[in-house]
Amino acid sequence: MSILGVSGLTKRFGQADVLRGLDLEVAPGERIAILGASGSGKSTLLRCLNFMEMPDSGTVTLDGKIVGRRESELIQVRQRIGMVFQQFNLFPHMTAIGNVMEGLRTVRRFPKAEAQARAEKELARVGLADKAASYPAHLSGGQKQRVAIARALAMEPELMLFDEPTSALDPELVGEVLGVIRTLADEGRTMLLVTHELGFAYHVATRVIFLADGVIHEEGTPDQVLVHPTKERTRAFLASHKEYSLQG
Amino acid sequence: MHKWDFASVFANTDALLAGAAGTLRIFALCLVLGLSLGLIVGLGRTSRSRWLYWPASAFVEFFRNTPVLVQILWFYFALPMLLPFQIGPLAAAALGISLNSAAFSAEIFRGGIQSIDPGQWDGARAIGMGWGQAMRRIILPQALKRMTPALTNRAIEIFKMSTLASAVAYVELLQQGKLIASLNFNPIEAYTAIAVIFFVFLWPLVQMTYFLERRLKRDE
Ligand SMILES: Nc1ncnc2c1ncn2[C@@H]1O[C@H](COP(=O)(O)OP(=O)(O)OP(=O)(O)O)[C@@H](O)[C@H]1O
Ligand SMILES: [Mg+2]
């Protein structure tokens, strides 16, 4: 039984057909790394899963139930799917713990003490217990992203979406964020991760999918897709990617 | 050479105090009405629904492009001929000034809200916030901070516009100045005194906007 199902998903922006009938089934505990060229629709796919973008057609199924289009239902769904962004999107006018408590207080209507206790626990989990009172402006990129992860975890999501969580970070800060994601993986959490960190994808993902032309072009185990790709475009992508990372 | 005679003005302290009270009353009324209506209209101007966007835009265009004085006179003299009720000087003046301030502050609110990084909306919606929660908890607090200097400027404009209420004989400072001048034949002293009183009220407000602007620059 899959926790998340996507069927016939399409999305276009103006003239651009970004997703063209994409199908995907995610089983509980799966960790799916999503690869694809820039502009291939990786972010659009993730954003359609929690309806931050409205798909044009197709269905998204969560726990066997098709998600409708009423705003109240979408709000419920977004609470069950955590999302972490490339640019963190922390709330700059709130402290680290304020950021983590915000969803609990405003959305879940937790009493303050309870929200605080949960938020402290989540901050400790990402190793930032001592930064609870800091504002985002006083945190490093890696710390910001870890707060953002704690903010998403506080809602106790059944599924996590990561959209290039380390792409905006200085290289020396990438490790601490990947370390946190790794811990979540070891806890058996279900996650979809868009990343250019091929090494991380290789070691942590249970499945790798390569997006092209608005559909899944190739998928399989990390070894199948990253080491022995069968499709020409996947090979070209991996080659250009390796070349790029050597230069970088 | 004119022989200055301010004693003839200060002999009317009671009238001036009544005028100051009237000015403050209309200022407070228009500040609250103008800015709250401005927020609502400004939110309409950021809406993607044309049922909200178009009425809000029509409101802004109409009230930005008609003089406040004309509106006040219209509410005072023309509206009662169209509708079966009288409208007092305070209501007419407050309506005119508030609607005009709403139109201008709506544009401040719209600009402030749209200046916030769309990623803030993403962050808020991703944890399950609805539009209202995101606006109230995430977007507006950040936007308001950026808008404070512009909104303080609006408040200063409202304070000065309050003198237009004298056109419908509402008892505020300018109206009282006119009265004192005509009773004592001392327009020079009377109007000078009124100008100075306004300066005393407004100078601290203007200093505050300078301070806020500086602090904002430093923060960003
Ligand atoms: N809100 C939008 N409005 C218009 N076009 C959009 C919008 N969002 C995405 N697009 C377009 O859709 C295409 C896919 O974008 P998307 O961000 O999903 O790609 P991506 O695979 O995540 O790329 P990257 O690796 O650069 O993040 C791009 O051509 C982009 O310009
Ligand atoms: Mg992207």
mmCIF file of C-alpha atoms and ligand atoms in Angstrom, chain A residues 13 18 37-44 53 164 196, ligand 1:
data_model
loop_
_atom_site.group_PDB
_atom_site.id
_atom_site.type_symbol
_atom_site.label_atom_id
_atom_site.label_comp_id
_atom_site.label_asym_id
_atom_site.label_seq_id
_atom_site.Cartn_x
_atom_site.Cartn_y
_atom_site.Cartn_z
ATOM 1 C CA PHE A 13 3.038 27.498 -17.095
ATOM 2 C CA VAL A 18 6.425 21.250 -17.340
ATOM 3 C CA ALA A 37 18.297 19.077 -15.523
ATOM 4 C CA SER A 38 17.578 22.645 -14.450
ATOM 5 C CA GLY A 39 14.040 23.517 -15.503
ATOM 6 C CA SER A 40 12.988 19.880 -15.856
ATOM 7 C CA GLY A 41 10.214 20.365 -13.299
ATOM 8 C CA LYS A 42 11.665 18.881 -10.112
ATOM 9 C CA SER A 43 10.461 21.750 -7.951
ATOM 10 C CA THR A 44 7.155 21.861 -9.771
ATOM 11 C CA GLU A 53 1.050 24.657 -7.158
ATOM 12 C CA GLU A 164 17.604 21.132 -3.047
ATOM 13 C CA HIS A 196 22.493 17.495 -6.895
HETATM 14 N N1 LIG C 1 5.414 30.032 -11.041
HETATM 15 C C1 LIG C 1 5.894 29.829 -12.288
HETATM 16 N N2 LIG C 1 5.479 30.599 -13.308
HETATM 17 C C2 LIG C 1 5.949 30.398 -14.564
HETATM 18 N N3 LIG C 1 6.846 29.472 -14.890
HETATM 19 C C3 LIG C 1 7.307 28.676 -13.919
HETATM 20 C C4 LIG C 1 6.857 28.814 -12.567
HETATM 21 N N4 LIG C 1 7.488 27.888 -11.822
HETATM 22 C C5 LIG C 1 8.289 27.209 -12.667
HETATM 23 N N5 LIG C 1 8.184 27.672 -13.919
HETATM 24 C C6 LIG C 1 8.888 27.134 -15.107
HETATM 25 O O1 LIG C 1 8.671 25.744 -15.148
HETATM 26 C C7 LIG C 1 9.855 25.065 -15.516
HETATM 27 C C8 LIG C 1 10.216 24.044 -14.469
HETATM 28 O O2 LIG C 1 10.595 24.738 -13.292
HETATM 29 P P1 LIG C 1 11.079 24.012 -11.974
HETATM 30 O O3 LIG C 1 11.386 25.075 -10.997
HETATM 31 O O4 LIG C 1 10.080 22.991 -11.587
HETATM 32 O O5 LIG C 1 12.390 23.295 -12.466
HETATM 33 P P2 LIG C 1 13.513 22.562 -11.608
HETATM 34 O O6 LIG C 1 13.692 21.222 -12.205
HETATM 35 O O7 LIG C 1 13.184 22.628 -10.177
HETATM 36 O O8 LIG C 1 14.780 23.462 -11.937
HETATM 37 P P3 LIG C 1 16.019 23.864 -10.998
HETATM 38 O O9 LIG C 1 16.976 22.716 -11.001
HETATM 39 O O10 LIG C 1 16.593 25.044 -11.688
HETATM 40 O O11 LIG C 1 15.482 24.174 -9.636
HETATM 41 C C9 LIG C 1 10.924 26.114 -15.736
HETATM 42 O O12 LIG C 1 11.014 26.376 -17.105
HETATM 43 C C10 LIG C 1 10.391 27.325 -14.998
HETATM 44 O O13 LIG C 1 10.807 28.493 -15.634
#
